[in-house]
Short mmCIF file of C-alpha atoms and ligand atoms in Angstrom, two decimals:
data_model
loop_
_atom_site.label_atom_id
_atom_site.label_comp_id
_atom_site.label_asym_id
_atom_site.label_seq_id
_atom_site.Cartn_x
_atom_site.Cartn_y
_atom_site.Cartn_z
CA UNK A 1 -12.23 23.58 35.37
CA UNK A 2 -9.44 25.41 33.66
CA UNK A 3 -6.10 23.84 32.94
CA UNK A 4 -3.56 26.69 32.98
CA UNK A 5 -0.69 26.25 30.54
CA UNK A 6 1.30 29.46 30.73
CA UNK A 7 -0.30 31.55 28.00
CA UNK A 8 -2.64 28.90 26.70
CA UNK A 9 -5.31 27.26 28.77
CA UNK A 10 -7.88 24.57 28.24
CA UNK A 11 -11.32 25.12 29.74
CA UNK A 12 -12.97 21.72 29.72
CA UNK A 13 -15.99 22.50 31.87
CA UNK A 14 -18.26 21.69 28.94
CA UNK A 15 -16.97 18.10 28.86
CA UNK A 16 -17.45 17.35 32.53
CA UNK A 17 -20.35 16.09 34.57
CA UNK A 18 -22.30 18.79 36.43
CA UNK A 19 -25.86 19.48 37.48
CA UNK A 20 -26.35 21.12 34.07
CA UNK A 21 -24.54 18.38 32.20
CA UNK A 22 -25.24 15.01 33.84
CA UNK A 23 -23.95 13.12 30.80
CA UNK A 24 -20.47 14.65 31.09
CA UNK A 25 -17.30 12.85 32.18
CA UNK A 26 -16.14 12.46 35.77
CA UNK A 27 -12.60 12.98 37.03
CA UNK A 28 -12.46 9.21 37.48
CA UNK A 29 -13.21 8.73 33.77
CA UNK A 30 -10.14 10.82 32.94
CA UNK A 31 -7.99 9.16 35.58
CA UNK A 32 -9.06 5.78 34.22
CA UNK A 33 -7.07 6.52 31.08
CA UNK A 34 -3.88 7.42 32.95
CA UNK A 35 -2.17 4.06 32.41
CA UNK A 36 -2.92 4.11 28.65
CA UNK A 37 -1.71 7.71 28.42
CA UNK A 38 1.50 6.92 30.28
CA UNK A 39 2.12 4.00 27.98
CA UNK A 40 1.55 6.27 24.98
CA UNK A 41 3.85 8.88 26.48
CA UNK A 42 6.60 6.35 27.13
CA UNK A 43 6.35 4.90 23.66
CA UNK A 44 6.35 8.30 21.92
CA UNK A 45 9.21 9.57 24.04
CA UNK A 46 11.22 6.40 23.45
CA UNK A 47 10.75 6.87 19.70
CA UNK A 48 11.80 10.44 20.05
CA UNK A 49 14.96 9.48 21.95
CA UNK A 50 15.88 6.98 19.27
CA UNK A 51 15.39 9.63 16.58
CA UNK A 52 12.17 8.17 15.18
CA UNK A 53 9.79 10.92 16.15
CA UNK A 54 11.08 13.91 14.37
CA UNK A 55 8.33 16.43 14.68
CA UNK A 56 9.24 17.64 18.12
CA UNK A 57 12.77 16.35 18.42
CA UNK A 58 13.81 18.82 15.80
CA UNK A 59 12.64 21.99 17.43
CA UNK A 60 15.97 22.92 19.05
CA UNK A 61 17.84 22.08 15.85
CA UNK A 62 15.47 24.38 13.96
CA UNK A 63 16.46 27.15 16.33
CA UNK A 64 20.09 26.70 15.31
CA UNK A 65 19.13 26.98 11.63
CA UNK A 66 17.31 30.27 12.12
CA UNK A 67 20.25 32.63 11.49
CA UNK A 68 20.75 31.32 7.93
CA UNK A 69 17.03 31.21 7.25
CA UNK A 70 16.44 34.71 8.61
CA UNK A 71 19.37 36.18 6.69
CA UNK A 72 17.99 34.82 3.44
CA UNK A 73 14.48 35.95 4.43
CA UNK A 74 15.64 39.52 5.13
CA UNK A 75 17.41 39.76 1.79
CA UNK A 76 14.45 38.27 -0.06
CA UNK A 77 11.96 40.53 1.70
CA UNK A 78 13.90 43.64 0.76
CA UNK A 79 14.06 42.55 -2.88
CA UNK A 80 10.67 40.92 -3.53
CA UNK A 81 7.30 42.55 -3.05
CA UNK A 82 5.51 39.22 -3.35
CA UNK A 83 6.16 35.80 -1.88
CA UNK A 84 4.16 32.93 -3.41
CA UNK A 85 4.04 29.42 -1.96
CA UNK A 86 3.54 26.63 -4.50
CA UNK A 87 2.57 23.61 -2.41
CA UNK A 88 -0.43 21.64 -1.24
CA UNK A 89 -1.63 19.80 1.89
CA UNK A 90 0.94 20.03 4.65
CA UNK A 91 3.13 22.17 2.42
CA UNK A 92 0.51 24.92 2.28
CA UNK A 93 -1.90 24.70 5.22
CA UNK A 94 0.61 25.42 8.00
CA UNK A 95 2.14 28.45 6.25
CA UNK A 96 -1.38 29.74 5.54
CA UNK A 97 -2.59 29.25 9.10
CA UNK A 98 0.37 31.02 10.65
CA UNK A 99 0.24 33.89 8.17
CA UNK A 100 -3.42 34.49 8.72
CA UNK A 101 -2.99 34.41 12.48
CA UNK A 102 0.04 36.67 12.71
CA UNK A 103 0.76 38.67 9.60
CA UNK A 104 -1.50 41.60 10.45
CA UNK A 105 -0.51 41.40 14.07
CA UNK A 106 3.05 42.12 13.08
CA UNK A 107 2.18 44.76 10.59
CA UNK A 108 0.37 46.76 13.22
CA UNK A 109 2.91 46.17 15.98
CA UNK A 110 5.86 47.30 13.89
CA UNK A 111 7.03 50.89 13.92
CA UNK A 112 5.69 52.62 10.77
CA UNK A 113 9.14 52.84 9.12
CA UNK A 114 9.50 49.07 9.47
CA UNK A 115 6.14 48.22 7.99
CA UNK A 116 7.62 48.26 4.55
CA UNK A 117 10.18 45.90 3.12
CA UNK A 118 8.13 42.81 3.96
CA UNK A 119 6.67 40.68 1.22
CA UNK A 120 3.01 40.11 0.49
CA UNK A 121 2.04 36.49 0.94
CA UNK A 122 0.14 34.25 -1.48
CA UNK A 123 -0.47 30.52 -1.64
CA UNK A 124 -1.23 28.57 -4.79
CA UNK A 125 -2.24 25.17 -3.51
CA UNK A 126 -5.17 24.33 -5.72
CA UNK A 127 -4.63 24.00 -9.45
CA UNK A 128 -7.65 25.96 -10.59
CA UNK A 129 -6.30 27.32 -13.89
CA UNK A 130 -8.30 30.53 -13.64
CA UNK A 131 -6.90 31.55 -10.28
CA UNK A 132 -3.44 30.50 -11.38
CA UNK A 133 -3.64 32.65 -14.50
CA UNK A 134 -5.17 35.62 -12.70
CA UNK A 135 -2.61 35.69 -9.91
CA UNK A 136 0.15 35.55 -12.51
CA UNK A 137 -1.43 38.55 -14.21
CA UNK A 138 -1.37 40.77 -11.13
CA UNK A 139 2.10 39.86 -9.82
CA UNK A 140 5.09 41.54 -11.41
CA UNK A 141 7.53 38.65 -12.09
CA UNK A 142 10.53 40.87 -11.39
CA UNK A 143 9.22 41.54 -7.90
CA UNK A 144 8.04 38.03 -7.05
CA UNK A 145 9.71 35.11 -5.27
CA UNK A 146 8.21 31.63 -5.60
CA UNK A 147 8.75 29.05 -2.86
CA UNK A 148 8.16 25.52 -4.19
CA UNK A 149 7.42 23.33 -1.17
CA UNK A 150 7.13 19.57 -1.47
CA UNK A 151 8.34 17.01 1.02
CA UNK A 152 8.16 14.19 -1.51
CA UNK A 153 9.23 16.32 -4.44
CA UNK A 154 6.75 14.33 -6.53
CA UNK A 155 3.33 15.84 -5.93
CA UNK A 156 1.70 16.38 -9.33
CA UNK A 157 -0.09 19.62 -8.44
CA UNK A 158 3.02 21.29 -7.07
CA UNK A 159 5.30 20.02 -9.80
CA UNK A 160 2.90 21.17 -12.51
CA UNK A 161 2.75 24.65 -10.99
CA UNK A 162 6.50 24.71 -10.66
CA UNK A 163 6.98 23.84 -14.34
CA UNK A 164 4.62 26.62 -15.44
CA UNK A 165 6.21 29.19 -13.15
CA UNK A 166 9.74 28.21 -14.15
CA UNK A 167 8.84 28.69 -17.80
CA UNK A 168 7.20 32.02 -17.10
CA UNK A 169 10.14 33.28 -15.07
CA UNK A 170 12.58 32.25 -17.77
CA UNK A 171 10.51 34.23 -20.22
CA UNK A 172 10.25 37.40 -18.11
CA UNK A 173 13.45 37.35 -16.07
CA UNK A 174 15.88 35.68 -18.46
CA UNK A 175 19.00 34.23 -16.92
CA UNK A 176 18.19 35.47 -13.43
CA UNK A 177 15.05 33.28 -13.26
CA UNK A 178 16.68 30.98 -10.71
CA UNK A 179 16.89 33.83 -8.16
CA UNK A 180 13.09 33.91 -8.16
CA UNK A 181 12.74 30.32 -7.04
CA UNK A 182 13.47 28.85 -3.64
CA UNK A 183 12.86 25.17 -3.04
CA UNK A 184 11.90 23.48 0.24
CA UNK A 185 12.11 19.69 -0.04
CA UNK A 186 13.66 16.52 1.37
CA UNK A 187 17.43 16.33 1.71
CA UNK A 188 17.82 13.16 -0.32
CA UNK A 189 14.63 12.12 -2.07
CA UNK A 190 12.25 13.25 -4.79
CA UNK A 191 12.33 14.77 -8.26
CA UNK A 192 12.50 18.37 -7.14
CA UNK A 193 15.88 18.00 -5.46
CA UNK A 194 18.00 17.17 -8.55
CA UNK A 195 16.34 19.99 -10.53
CA UNK A 196 17.04 22.43 -7.71
CA UNK A 197 20.67 21.32 -7.54
CA UNK A 198 21.17 21.43 -11.30
CA UNK A 199 19.58 24.82 -11.80
CA UNK A 200 21.06 26.38 -8.68
CA UNK A 201 17.90 27.31 -6.76
CA UNK A 202 18.28 28.36 -3.15
CA UNK A 203 17.23 25.33 -1.12
CA UNK A 204 15.91 24.61 2.36
CA UNK A 205 15.57 21.14 3.78
CA UNK A 206 12.56 19.39 5.31
CA UNK A 207 14.22 17.02 7.76
CA UNK A 208 13.68 13.34 7.06
CA UNK A 209 10.92 11.62 9.00
CA UNK A 210 8.70 14.70 9.21
CA UNK A 211 5.42 14.32 7.36
CA UNK A 212 3.83 17.34 5.69
CA UNK A 213 1.15 17.88 8.31
CA UNK A 214 3.78 17.98 11.08
CA UNK A 215 6.17 20.24 9.19
CA UNK A 216 5.00 23.78 9.91
CA UNK A 217 7.85 24.42 12.35
CA UNK A 218 10.52 23.48 9.79
CA UNK A 219 11.55 25.66 6.83
CA UNK A 220 8.15 24.78 5.31
CA UNK A 221 6.51 27.35 7.56
CA UNK A 222 9.45 29.23 9.04
CA UNK A 223 10.69 30.69 5.76
CA UNK A 224 7.30 32.07 4.74
CA UNK A 225 6.78 33.45 8.23
CA UNK A 226 10.21 35.10 8.35
CA UNK A 227 9.89 36.67 4.90
CA UNK A 228 6.59 38.21 5.89
CA UNK A 229 7.97 39.64 9.12
CA UNK A 230 6.68 37.17 11.71
CA UNK A 231 8.97 36.60 14.69
CA UNK A 232 9.99 32.99 14.04
CA UNK A 233 12.14 32.83 17.14
CA UNK A 234 9.07 33.46 19.26
CA UNK A 235 7.08 30.94 17.27
CA UNK A 236 9.70 28.28 18.02
CA UNK A 237 10.08 29.44 21.63
CA UNK A 238 6.37 28.86 22.25
CA UNK A 239 6.54 25.44 20.62
CA UNK A 240 9.65 24.44 22.58
CA UNK A 241 8.02 25.49 25.85
CA UNK A 242 4.89 23.47 25.08
CA UNK A 243 7.03 20.52 24.09
CA UNK A 244 8.93 20.75 27.38
CA UNK A 245 5.71 20.86 29.39
CA UNK A 246 4.32 17.85 27.59
CA UNK A 247 7.50 15.87 28.13
CA UNK A 248 8.01 16.83 31.76
CA UNK A 249 4.53 17.06 33.26
CA UNK A 250 3.04 13.95 34.70
CA UNK A 251 -0.65 13.20 35.03
CA UNK A 252 -3.73 13.87 32.97
CA UNK A 253 -4.71 16.96 34.98
CA UNK A 254 -1.35 18.66 34.46
CA UNK A 255 -0.11 17.53 31.08
CA UNK A 256 -1.96 19.53 28.40
CA UNK A 257 -1.56 16.93 25.65
CA UNK A 258 -2.66 14.10 27.92
CA UNK A 259 -5.72 16.05 29.04
CA UNK A 260 -6.70 17.00 25.51
CA UNK A 261 -6.16 13.43 24.28
CA UNK A 262 -8.14 11.91 27.15
CA UNK A 263 -11.10 14.17 26.38
CA UNK A 264 -10.93 13.41 22.65
CA UNK A 265 -10.59 9.69 23.25
CA UNK A 266 -13.44 9.48 25.76
CA UNK A 267 -15.75 11.47 23.52
CA UNK A 268 -14.81 9.30 20.53
CA UNK A 269 -15.62 6.21 22.64
CA UNK A 270 -19.02 7.76 23.37
CA UNK A 271 -19.80 7.89 19.67
CA UNK A 272 -18.69 11.43 18.87
CA UNK A 273 -17.52 10.69 15.37
CA UNK A 274 -17.19 14.34 14.44
CA UNK A 275 -14.71 16.82 15.84
CA UNK A 276 -15.73 20.42 15.20
CA UNK A 277 -12.93 22.98 15.39
CA UNK A 278 -14.42 26.42 15.85
CA UNK A 279 -12.18 29.44 16.35
CA UNK A 280 -13.83 32.67 17.50
CA UNK A 281 -11.11 34.74 15.85
CA UNK A 282 -10.99 35.51 12.14
CA UNK A 283 -7.19 35.23 12.22
CA UNK A 284 -7.51 31.59 13.28
CA UNK A 285 -9.95 30.55 10.59
CA UNK A 286 -7.34 28.78 8.49
CA UNK A 287 -5.94 27.11 11.63
CA UNK A 288 -9.07 24.97 11.29
CA UNK A 289 -7.92 23.90 7.80
CA UNK A 290 -4.51 22.93 9.16
CA UNK A 291 -6.11 21.03 12.03
CA UNK A 292 -8.50 19.25 9.64
CA UNK A 293 -5.63 17.72 7.67
CA UNK A 294 -3.72 16.82 10.83
CA UNK A 295 -6.68 15.04 12.44
CA UNK A 296 -8.12 13.48 9.29
CA UNK A 297 -4.97 12.06 7.69
CA UNK A 298 -3.40 10.99 10.98
CA UNK A 299 -6.37 9.20 12.52
CA UNK A 300 -8.54 8.10 9.62
CA UNK A 301 -7.18 4.57 9.21
CA UNK A 302 -8.51 1.26 7.96
CA UNK A 303 -5.92 -0.97 9.64
CA UNK A 304 -4.29 -0.88 13.04
CA UNK A 305 -0.57 -1.36 13.57
CA UNK A 306 -0.93 -5.13 13.55
CA UNK A 307 -2.71 -5.08 10.21
CA UNK A 308 -6.12 -5.82 11.68
CA UNK A 309 -9.02 -4.06 9.96
CA UNK A 310 -10.40 -1.43 12.36
CA UNK A 311 -11.71 1.49 10.24
CA UNK A 312 -11.17 4.33 12.71
CA UNK A 313 -11.20 8.08 12.69
CA UNK A 314 -13.09 11.17 13.75
CA UNK A 315 -14.25 13.52 11.01
CA UNK A 316 -12.94 17.07 11.44
CA UNK A 317 -15.37 19.87 10.67
CA UNK A 318 -14.32 23.49 10.29
CA UNK A 319 -16.46 26.26 11.68
CA UNK A 320 -15.99 29.92 12.60
CA UNK A 321 -17.52 31.78 15.50
CA UNK A 322 -19.61 33.85 15.55
CA UNK A 323 -20.36 33.41 11.84
CA UNK A 324 -21.38 29.76 12.07
CA UNK A 325 -23.69 30.42 15.00
CA UNK A 326 -25.92 31.64 12.21
CA UNK A 327 -25.36 28.53 10.14
CA UNK A 328 -24.22 25.33 11.87
CA UNK A 329 -25.07 25.75 15.57
CA UNK A 330 -28.67 24.69 15.00
CA UNK A 331 -27.36 21.27 13.95
CA UNK A 332 -24.85 21.09 16.80
CA UNK A 333 -27.55 21.83 19.37
CA UNK A 334 -30.47 19.79 18.09
CA UNK A 335 -29.08 17.41 15.46
CA UNK A 336 -27.42 14.02 16.11
CA UNK A 337 -25.33 13.96 19.28
CA UNK A 338 -22.23 12.80 17.42
CA UNK A 339 -19.98 15.86 17.77
CA UNK A 340 -17.44 17.23 20.16
CA UNK A 341 -16.73 20.93 19.67
CA UNK A 342 -13.41 22.62 20.33
CA UNK A 343 -13.68 26.37 20.58
CA UNK A 344 -10.56 28.42 20.12
CA UNK A 345 -10.65 31.88 21.55
CA UNK A 346 -8.56 34.77 22.89
CA UNK A 347 -8.47 36.25 26.35
CA UNK A 348 -8.30 39.64 24.77
CA UNK A 349 -8.17 41.24 21.36
CA UNK A 350 -5.53 43.87 20.85
CA UNK A 351 -8.08 46.43 19.80
CA UNK A 352 -11.30 47.72 21.24
CA UNK A 353 -14.12 48.68 18.95
CA UNK A 354 -16.84 50.62 20.69
CA UNK A 355 -20.43 50.55 19.55
CA UNK A 356 -21.79 54.12 19.55
CA UNK A 357 -24.63 55.07 21.85
CA UNK A 358 -27.75 56.61 20.38
CA UNK A 359 -30.39 57.40 22.96
CA UNK A 360 -32.98 58.16 20.30
CA UNK A 361 -33.13 54.53 19.17
CA UNK A 362 -35.64 51.98 20.47
CA UNK A 363 -34.44 50.06 23.55
CA UNK A 364 -34.11 46.81 21.64
CA UNK A 365 -31.20 48.28 19.67
CA UNK A 366 -30.03 50.89 22.16
CA UNK A 367 -28.76 48.23 24.60
CA UNK A 368 -25.82 47.61 22.27
CA UNK A 369 -24.61 51.24 22.51
CA UNK A 370 -21.62 51.87 24.78
CA UNK A 371 -20.54 48.21 24.65
CA UNK A 372 -17.75 46.87 22.43
CA UNK A 373 -17.60 44.35 19.60
CA UNK A 374 -15.37 42.15 21.79
CA UNK A 375 -17.98 42.18 24.55
CA UNK A 376 -20.57 41.11 22.03
CA UNK A 377 -18.34 38.35 20.64
CA UNK A 378 -17.46 37.00 24.11
CA UNK A 379 -21.11 37.14 25.16
CA UNK A 380 -22.14 35.19 22.07
CA UNK A 381 -19.45 32.59 22.63
CA UNK A 382 -20.43 32.12 26.28
CA UNK A 383 -24.12 31.94 25.44
CA UNK A 384 -23.36 29.30 22.79
CA UNK A 385 -21.45 27.22 25.35
CA UNK A 386 -24.38 27.50 27.71
CA UNK A 387 -26.90 26.52 25.05
CA UNK A 388 -24.83 23.50 24.04
CA UNK A 389 -24.43 22.39 27.67
CA UNK A 390 -28.15 22.79 28.21
CA UNK A 391 -28.74 20.56 25.20
CA UNK A 392 -26.31 17.99 26.66
CA UNK A 393 -23.65 18.55 23.97
CA UNK A 394 -19.94 18.31 24.71
CA UNK A 395 -17.51 21.12 24.10
CA UNK A 396 -14.23 22.50 25.35
CA UNK A 397 -12.32 25.70 24.83
CA UNK A 398 -8.67 26.50 24.17
CA UNK A 399 -7.95 30.05 25.26
CA UNK A 400 -4.90 31.94 24.05
CA UNK A 401 -3.90 34.98 26.10
CA UNK A 402 -3.47 36.91 22.82
CA UNK A 403 -2.70 36.34 19.16
CA UNK A 404 1.11 36.16 19.36
CA UNK A 405 3.76 33.99 17.67
CA UNK A 406 4.63 32.44 21.05
CA UNK A 407 1.05 31.33 21.63
CA UNK A 408 0.63 30.06 18.08
CA UNK A 409 3.80 27.98 18.52
CA UNK A 410 2.29 26.52 21.70
CA UNK A 411 -1.00 25.74 20.00
CA UNK A 412 0.61 23.99 17.02
CA UNK A 413 2.68 21.73 19.24
CA UNK A 414 -0.20 20.93 21.55
CA UNK A 415 -2.36 19.77 18.63
CA UNK A 416 0.50 17.83 17.03
CA UNK A 417 1.21 16.00 20.28
CA UNK A 418 -2.47 15.32 20.87
CA UNK A 419 -2.69 13.76 17.42
CA UNK A 420 0.35 11.59 18.10
CA UNK A 421 -1.10 10.47 21.47
CA UNK A 422 -4.43 9.65 19.86
CA UNK A 423 -2.61 7.47 17.33
CA UNK A 424 -1.06 5.56 20.22
CA UNK A 425 -4.35 5.12 22.06
CA UNK A 426 -6.05 3.90 18.91
CA UNK A 427 -3.06 1.68 18.09
CA UNK A 428 -2.73 3.06 14.58
CA UNK A 429 0.10 4.69 12.68
CA UNK A 430 -0.67 8.41 12.90
CA UNK A 431 2.17 9.35 10.60
CA UNK A 432 1.25 7.75 7.28
CA UNK A 433 -1.61 8.28 4.78
CA UNK A 434 -1.97 5.15 2.63
CA UNK A 435 -5.55 6.04 1.71
CA UNK A 436 -4.50 8.90 -0.53
CA UNK A 437 -2.17 6.76 -2.67
CA UNK A 438 -4.88 5.11 -4.81
CA UNK A 439 -6.14 8.43 -6.10
CA UNK A 440 -2.62 9.75 -6.64
CA UNK A 441 -1.58 6.66 -8.60
CA UNK A 442 -4.76 6.81 -10.66
CA UNK A 443 -3.97 10.41 -11.55
CA UNK A 444 -0.48 9.38 -12.62
CA UNK A 445 -2.06 6.70 -14.82
CA UNK A 446 -4.53 9.09 -16.43
CA UNK A 447 -1.82 11.66 -17.02
CA UNK A 448 0.47 9.11 -18.67
CA UNK A 449 3.22 8.64 -16.08
CA UNK A 450 5.22 5.51 -17.01
CA UNK A 451 4.62 2.58 -14.65
CA UNK A 452 0.97 3.44 -13.96
CA UNK A 453 -0.68 1.85 -17.01
CA UNK A 454 -2.67 -0.64 -14.90
CA UNK A 455 -4.22 2.20 -12.88
CA UNK A 456 -5.17 3.95 -16.11
CA UNK A 457 -6.91 0.85 -17.43
CA UNK A 458 -8.74 0.26 -14.15
CA UNK A 459 -10.05 3.83 -14.06
CA UNK A 460 -11.12 3.72 -17.67
CA UNK A 461 -13.03 0.50 -17.00
CA UNK A 462 -14.70 2.13 -13.99
CA UNK A 463 -15.59 5.10 -16.16
CA UNK A 464 -17.41 2.95 -18.70
CA UNK A 465 -20.40 2.32 -16.40
CA UNK A 466 -21.92 5.66 -15.54
CA UNK A 467 -25.34 6.96 -14.57
CA UNK A 468 -25.74 10.51 -15.75
CA UNK A 469 -28.74 12.77 -15.91
CA UNK A 470 -28.46 15.35 -18.61
O1 LIG B 501 4.72 18.00 0.49
P1 LIG B 501 4.28 17.01 -0.53
O2 LIG B 501 5.17 15.80 -0.57
O3 LIG B 501 4.17 17.64 -1.89
O4 LIG B 501 2.87 16.48 -0.13
C1 LIG B 501 1.71 17.24 -0.13
C2 LIG B 501 0.56 16.41 0.42
O5 LIG B 501 0.45 15.29 -0.44
C3 LIG B 501 -0.48 14.28 -0.10
O6 LIG B 501 -1.77 14.64 -0.43
C4 LIG B 501 -0.43 13.83 1.34
O7 LIG B 501 -1.58 13.10 1.65
C5 LIG B 501 -0.31 15.01 2.28
O8 LIG B 501 -0.04 14.52 3.58
C6 LIG B 501 0.81 15.94 1.85
O9 LIG B 501 0.87 17.01 2.74
#
């Protein structure tokens, strides 16, 4: 059972009923959701038409902004050896995921003379002072460009990093410090915008209505990708094609987002409260981090859209094949049956690594000789699927034909649409994150931001009753 979607396909055999997997779903189970899915589709597409669903509506308009973005990226890449993102959450995870997937791909594909003149990529999302200090020590400020990314322009972590870096650049670069800062933020809101305007930083806009976790295919991710030599046109082309398929294809067995949503929804209904995302490609390891934020913040909600308390969500877990076969698979096979596993794999790797033959070795090792590492990886992945099916555990597999910008664009859009569909089926708002506000406001209180005195007092009162073993 393989759903072909140009260069990305979904193999959902491991979710379906068979002689080996009697607990799996039937075609009728999937068809039974068709009316709900169509309703979700109509509602999402109506919001899109009225301009209230920006994450996919904006793809073509992003294409028209590429010439300006790429021109700036080319100039920056020829001047700066290092490109550092200061951002967190949706302002860091997408850029990281795309870089890890594609940066080396491009490096190796480029003609040798073109391999230079592209910046090295770093992300400072966490505010660990040691890492912050140490990265500053190894990067030459004259050769470094910092991209401050914040949709809200108010995030404490990002703003704190920005203030330190601005000070440091002023110290080392003098009056030209502003050339070392590029800001990606909202067009109208937030504290970063007026500073950027006043101090003359180059600025890119995150279109209104797009939340951080849906913003990779805006300047949030496109600038970093372009500066590091990734073909952003192809990235957008893949996303636009996936978007078109999702909009135009009818029926759960043809529409990739509907199929993926139906499988997620049915498994969630069957008590699978955990969604494991397990790429079998090192380059896609951080894609699992991006997915974790998307799934967790979008679907983990206490109230539905009518304000009724529902407490919903499915906990995302990140894993890596084959590494986690030697760590987590034991639990997935024999532990509580509360997980659905999404494997992410490639049809082929661009390289072949042979394992040498040595006929003098004992047979139990010799069998590996003459095979390749890819053969071993694919065999392990298949054997894991089999073992999970045998244990009655549900899993599916997204297969990319290769690690290319086009395919990564397709994958991002598929997962974004699936998340939006799931929000509709669960009748929750998939685009907000009220649960993170309490902690943020408490931090403001503790750090002395005016207007948050009550939060400070409440946290201090909470801190007075502690149980500590020393
Ligand atoms: O881009 P920013 O506005 O700085 O937001 C960064 C992150 O902040 C919060 O933690 C939100 O929960 C995330 O959804 C967001 O991605």
